[in-house]
Amino acid sequence: MVLTVDVGNTNIVFGGFEGDTLRFTSRIRTDKYQMRDEYAVKFLELIRFYGFQPSDFDGAIISSVVPPLIPVLKSAIAQILPVRVLVVSPGIKTGLNIKLDDPAIMGADLVCGAVGALVRYPTPCIIADLGTATKLLVLGEDGSFLGGTIMPGVNISLDALSKNTALLPHIEFGKVERVIGTNTIDCMLSGVLFGTASMIDGMVDRIEEELGQKASVVMTGGIAKSIAPYCRRQYAFDENLLLYGLIELYRRNTRQKAPL
């Protein structure tokens, strides 16, 4: 098995792949102040919770947008699993033709999302990754990574409303049935939910116009499932897209072939 670890600003998502099958996934809160041993204990407990043992693993790979956690997590995993731990970083083989002004600045999460989409969806492809930030990534018809857009995430927007206004309260993320709210909380939720969905729909239209053709669209990220019902267009939903990108990157850097 291979342990795949995706470290975001809010959550750490990890999964265990046996061949091409994702056998388990779990999610814990990102805490850059936790020590190596604390993470090692958490990972070991969760691996055993899902019915596996350290001896079941023969590799691991980490993607992180929180640089201080990379050595901590790499050391924590090496402490509990007797395997080589790869890190998605400049120099790793991605197979991507990256057409950014400076390809070296491409974040590890963007690499994983692009690779995951490239092996799972037809191109051109737009990846809507809704996490701490809302990102739209674009793969061209030939699979090249063309670039994308980055916007404040849903929770950032909600926090900004309450922190920067005197009368708007801090609210929990929830559902709303109507665009026209009749109380403060529903008005805020409508603005964030319908507003984010409309932004995604509109940005997808603009990206397709710029591409000159229709594209497949896949939504991923911790908040995607909550936003998808408010979109007018139907998009594929792939909660574990980045984990599939990680396992593909692991294969490309260890000469491990995908199972038939």
Short mmCIF file of C-alpha atoms in Angstrom, two decimals:
data_model
loop_
_atom_site.label_atom_id
_atom_site.label_comp_id
_atom_site.label_asym_id
_atom_site.label_seq_id
_atom_site.Cartn_x
_atom_site.Cartn_y
_atom_site.Cartn_z
CA MET A 1 0.00 0.00 0.00
CA VAL A 2 0.96 3.63 -0.44
CA LEU A 3 0.09 6.38 2.04
CA THR A 4 -0.89 9.65 0.33
CA VAL A 5 -0.98 12.84 2.43
CA ASP A 6 -2.45 16.14 1.21
CA VAL A 7 -1.73 19.03 3.61
CA GLY A 8 -3.95 22.06 3.19
CA ASN A 9 -4.19 25.25 5.20
CA THR A 10 -7.25 23.99 7.08
CA ASN A 11 -7.18 20.18 6.90
CA ILE A 12 -4.81 17.30 6.27
CA VAL A 13 -6.38 14.60 4.11
CA PHE A 14 -4.70 11.25 3.81
CA GLY A 15 -5.56 7.99 2.14
CA GLY A 16 -4.22 4.50 1.63
CA PHE A 17 -3.99 3.07 -1.88
CA GLU A 18 -3.74 -0.63 -2.58
CA GLY A 19 -2.91 -0.74 -6.25
CA ASP A 20 -5.41 1.57 -7.91
CA THR A 21 -7.98 1.23 -5.13
CA LEU A 22 -8.37 3.90 -2.45
CA ARG A 23 -8.93 1.69 0.59
CA PHE A 24 -9.47 4.44 3.16
CA THR A 25 -9.40 8.19 3.64
CA SER A 26 -9.35 10.36 6.73
CA ARG A 27 -9.18 14.04 7.56
CA ILE A 28 -7.60 15.85 10.52
CA ARG A 29 -7.15 19.51 11.30
CA THR A 30 -3.93 21.17 10.15
CA ASP A 31 -1.91 22.33 13.15
CA LYS A 32 1.52 23.73 12.37
CA TYR A 33 2.36 23.79 16.09
CA GLN A 34 2.02 20.04 16.62
CA MET A 35 5.23 18.09 17.03
CA ARG A 36 6.50 15.10 15.07
CA ASP A 37 5.52 12.55 17.71
CA GLU A 38 2.00 13.98 18.00
CA TYR A 39 1.43 13.57 14.27
CA ALA A 40 3.05 10.12 14.31
CA VAL A 41 0.64 8.96 17.02
CA LYS A 42 -2.38 10.35 15.12
CA PHE A 43 -1.37 8.73 11.84
CA LEU A 44 -0.63 5.39 13.49
CA GLU A 45 -3.96 5.39 15.35
CA LEU A 46 -5.93 6.19 12.20
CA ILE A 47 -4.12 3.60 10.08
CA ARG A 48 -4.96 0.95 12.68
CA PHE A 49 -8.49 2.31 13.06
CA TYR A 50 -9.13 1.47 9.40
CA GLY A 51 -7.82 -2.06 9.88
CA PHE A 52 -4.28 -1.77 8.54
CA GLN A 53 -0.78 -2.05 9.99
CA PRO A 54 2.45 -0.17 9.23
CA SER A 55 3.85 -3.33 7.63
CA ASP A 56 1.10 -3.10 4.97
CA PHE A 57 2.73 0.00 3.45
CA ASP A 58 5.62 0.13 1.03
CA GLY A 59 5.65 3.85 0.23
CA ALA A 60 4.34 7.31 1.08
CA ILE A 61 4.05 10.71 -0.59
CA ILE A 62 3.26 14.16 0.83
CA SER A 63 1.89 17.32 -0.77
CA SER A 64 1.81 20.43 1.41
CA VAL A 65 0.94 24.12 1.08
CA VAL A 66 2.21 24.66 4.65
CA PRO A 67 6.02 24.54 4.26
CA PRO A 68 6.90 24.31 7.98
CA LEU A 69 4.95 21.05 8.25
CA ILE A 70 6.83 19.23 5.49
CA PRO A 71 9.83 18.10 7.58
CA VAL A 72 7.58 17.42 10.58
CA LEU A 73 5.21 15.15 8.67
CA LYS A 74 7.95 13.49 6.66
CA SER A 75 9.72 12.60 9.89
CA ALA A 76 6.47 11.52 11.57
CA ILE A 77 5.61 9.13 8.72
CA ALA A 78 9.15 7.74 8.59
CA GLN A 79 8.88 7.10 12.32
CA ILE A 80 5.87 4.78 11.95
CA LEU A 81 6.31 3.38 8.43
CA PRO A 82 9.56 1.74 7.28
CA VAL A 83 9.24 3.27 3.79
CA ARG A 84 10.63 5.96 1.54
CA VAL A 85 8.65 9.21 1.88
CA LEU A 86 8.41 11.35 -1.27
CA VAL A 87 7.51 15.06 -1.19
CA VAL A 88 5.88 16.96 -4.05
CA SER A 89 8.41 19.72 -4.66
CA PRO A 90 10.38 21.31 -7.52
CA GLY A 91 12.32 18.60 -9.28
CA ILE A 92 9.75 15.84 -8.85
CA LYS A 93 8.62 14.20 -12.09
CA THR A 94 5.10 15.37 -12.84
CA GLY A 95 4.64 14.70 -16.55
CA LEU A 96 2.96 18.10 -16.79
CA ASN A 97 3.72 20.66 -19.48
CA ILE A 98 3.43 23.73 -17.27
CA LYS A 99 2.87 26.95 -19.21
CA LEU A 100 3.15 29.40 -16.32
CA ASP A 101 5.49 32.38 -16.49
CA ASP A 102 7.60 30.64 -13.82
CA PRO A 103 6.74 26.92 -13.54
CA ALA A 104 8.74 26.64 -10.30
CA ILE A 105 6.12 28.69 -8.41
CA MET A 106 3.34 26.17 -9.06
CA GLY A 107 2.04 24.99 -5.69
CA ALA A 108 2.06 21.33 -4.72
CA ASP A 109 -1.74 21.28 -4.42
CA LEU A 110 -2.09 22.64 -7.95
CA VAL A 111 0.28 19.97 -9.26
CA CYS A 112 -1.68 17.19 -7.56
CA GLY A 113 -5.04 18.50 -8.77
CA ALA A 114 -3.79 18.86 -12.34
CA VAL A 115 -2.21 15.38 -12.43
CA GLY A 116 -5.30 13.82 -10.87
CA ALA A 117 -7.58 15.47 -13.42
CA LEU A 118 -5.27 14.60 -16.30
CA VAL A 119 -5.53 10.87 -15.60
CA ARG A 120 -9.25 10.84 -14.70
CA TYR A 121 -11.05 13.35 -16.95
CA PRO A 122 -11.06 14.36 -20.63
CA THR A 123 -9.27 17.53 -21.67
CA PRO A 124 -9.63 20.44 -21.88
CA CYS A 125 -10.52 20.34 -18.22
CA ILE A 126 -11.32 22.93 -15.56
CA ILE A 127 -10.68 21.97 -11.93
CA ALA A 128 -12.67 23.92 -9.34
CA ASP A 129 -10.85 23.36 -6.03
CA LEU A 130 -12.86 24.82 -3.14
CA GLY A 131 -10.91 24.92 0.09
CA THR A 132 -9.42 27.74 2.12
CA ALA A 133 -9.10 29.49 -1.24
CA THR A 134 -11.28 28.92 -4.30
CA LYS A 135 -9.11 27.97 -7.25
CA LEU A 136 -9.99 27.30 -10.89
CA LEU A 137 -7.23 25.46 -12.74
CA VAL A 138 -7.17 24.93 -16.50
CA LEU A 139 -5.77 22.05 -18.52
CA GLY A 140 -5.63 22.57 -22.29
CA GLU A 141 -6.77 20.07 -24.88
CA ASP A 142 -3.23 18.66 -25.10
CA GLY A 143 -3.05 18.29 -21.30
CA SER A 144 -0.86 21.33 -20.74
CA PHE A 145 -1.36 23.26 -17.51
CA LEU A 146 -2.38 26.70 -18.78
CA GLY A 147 -2.93 28.53 -15.46
CA GLY A 148 -6.02 29.55 -13.57
CA THR A 149 -7.54 31.90 -11.03
CA ILE A 150 -7.42 32.20 -7.23
CA MET A 151 -10.20 33.79 -5.14
CA PRO A 152 -11.07 33.98 -1.43
CA GLY A 153 -12.67 30.80 -0.15
CA VAL A 154 -16.16 30.54 1.29
CA ASN A 155 -15.07 30.53 4.93
CA ILE A 156 -12.67 33.43 4.36
CA SER A 157 -15.55 35.41 2.86
CA LEU A 158 -17.83 34.65 5.81
CA ASP A 159 -15.12 35.58 8.31
CA ALA A 160 -14.41 38.82 6.46
CA LEU A 161 -18.09 39.81 6.64
CA SER A 162 -18.27 39.41 10.41
CA LYS A 163 -14.83 40.86 11.20
CA ASN A 164 -15.17 43.97 9.05
CA THR A 165 -18.74 44.97 9.80
CA ALA A 166 -20.24 46.14 13.07
CA LEU A 167 -23.64 44.47 12.81
CA LEU A 168 -23.10 41.26 10.83
CA PRO A 169 -22.54 38.25 13.12
CA HIS A 170 -20.15 35.32 12.81
CA ILE A 171 -22.27 32.44 11.48
CA GLU A 172 -21.80 28.74 10.94
CA PHE A 173 -21.71 27.37 7.42
CA GLY A 174 -25.16 26.04 6.49
CA LYS A 175 -27.81 25.71 3.79
CA VAL A 176 -30.25 28.21 2.34
CA GLU A 177 -33.25 27.63 0.07
CA ARG A 178 -33.83 31.07 -1.46
CA VAL A 179 -31.65 33.72 -3.04
CA ILE A 180 -33.71 36.47 -1.40
CA GLY A 181 -33.04 36.16 2.31
CA THR A 182 -35.49 37.49 4.89
CA ASN A 183 -33.13 37.60 7.87
CA THR A 184 -29.49 38.47 8.38
CA ILE A 185 -28.15 34.91 8.53
CA ASP A 186 -30.02 33.75 5.42
CA CYS A 187 -28.91 36.87 3.56
CA MET A 188 -25.27 36.14 4.42
CA LEU A 189 -25.57 32.47 3.50
CA SER A 190 -27.33 33.31 0.25
CA GLY A 191 -24.61 35.74 -0.70
CA VAL A 192 -21.84 33.27 0.00
CA LEU A 193 -23.47 30.08 -1.35
CA PHE A 194 -25.35 31.39 -4.38
CA GLY A 195 -22.65 33.99 -4.93
CA THR A 196 -19.84 31.42 -4.99
CA ALA A 197 -21.86 29.08 -7.23
CA SER A 198 -22.66 31.93 -9.63
CA MET A 199 -19.01 32.96 -9.66
CA ILE A 200 -17.94 29.43 -10.59
CA ASP A 201 -20.59 29.17 -13.31
CA GLY A 202 -19.60 32.55 -14.68
CA MET A 203 -15.86 31.89 -14.54
CA VAL A 204 -16.29 28.53 -16.27
CA ASP A 205 -18.20 30.30 -19.06
CA ARG A 206 -15.42 32.88 -19.40
CA ILE A 207 -12.66 30.24 -19.38
CA GLU A 208 -14.43 28.21 -22.07
CA GLU A 209 -14.85 31.38 -24.11
CA GLU A 210 -11.11 32.04 -23.79
CA LEU A 211 -10.30 28.42 -24.69
CA GLY A 212 -12.66 28.58 -27.66
CA GLN A 213 -14.27 25.25 -26.75
CA LYS A 214 -16.23 23.42 -24.08
CA ALA A 215 -14.33 21.76 -21.24
CA SER A 216 -15.00 19.02 -18.73
CA VAL A 217 -15.35 20.48 -15.23
CA VAL A 218 -14.60 18.71 -11.96
CA MET A 219 -15.18 20.09 -8.47
CA THR A 220 -13.05 19.06 -5.52
CA GLY A 221 -12.01 20.37 -2.10
CA GLY A 222 -13.56 20.38 1.34
CA ILE A 223 -16.35 22.84 0.47
CA ALA A 224 -17.18 21.68 -3.06
CA LYS A 225 -19.97 19.32 -1.99
CA SER A 226 -21.76 22.22 -0.25
CA ILE A 227 -21.50 24.57 -3.24
CA ALA A 228 -22.25 22.13 -6.09
CA PRO A 229 -26.05 22.02 -5.48
CA TYR A 230 -26.25 25.79 -5.99
CA CYS A 231 -24.49 25.75 -9.37
CA ARG A 232 -26.69 25.95 -12.46
CA ARG A 233 -24.38 23.72 -14.47
CA GLN A 234 -23.78 20.07 -13.65
CA TYR A 235 -20.18 19.34 -12.75
CA ALA A 236 -18.37 16.14 -11.85
CA PHE A 237 -17.56 15.89 -8.14
CA ASP A 238 -14.34 14.17 -7.08
CA GLU A 239 -13.70 14.55 -3.36
CA ASN A 240 -10.36 12.72 -3.51
CA LEU A 241 -8.97 14.16 -6.75
CA LEU A 242 -5.73 15.34 -5.11
CA LEU A 243 -5.13 11.92 -3.54
CA TYR A 244 -5.45 10.33 -6.99
CA GLY A 245 -2.97 12.91 -8.24
CA LEU A 246 -0.60 11.95 -5.42
CA ILE A 247 -0.70 8.23 -6.17
CA GLU A 248 -0.03 8.96 -9.85
CA LEU A 249 2.94 11.16 -8.88
CA TYR A 250 4.22 8.38 -6.65
CA ARG A 251 4.10 5.96 -9.57
CA ARG A 252 5.85 8.39 -11.90
CA ASN A 253 8.70 8.82 -9.43
CA THR A 254 9.16 5.20 -8.39
CA ARG A 255 8.65 3.50 -11.75
CA GLN A 256 5.62 1.78 -10.25
CA LYS A 257 3.09 0.92 -12.94
CA ALA A 258 -0.65 1.43 -12.56
CA PRO A 259 -2.52 -1.87 -12.17
CA LEU A 260 -4.26 -3.26 -15.23
#
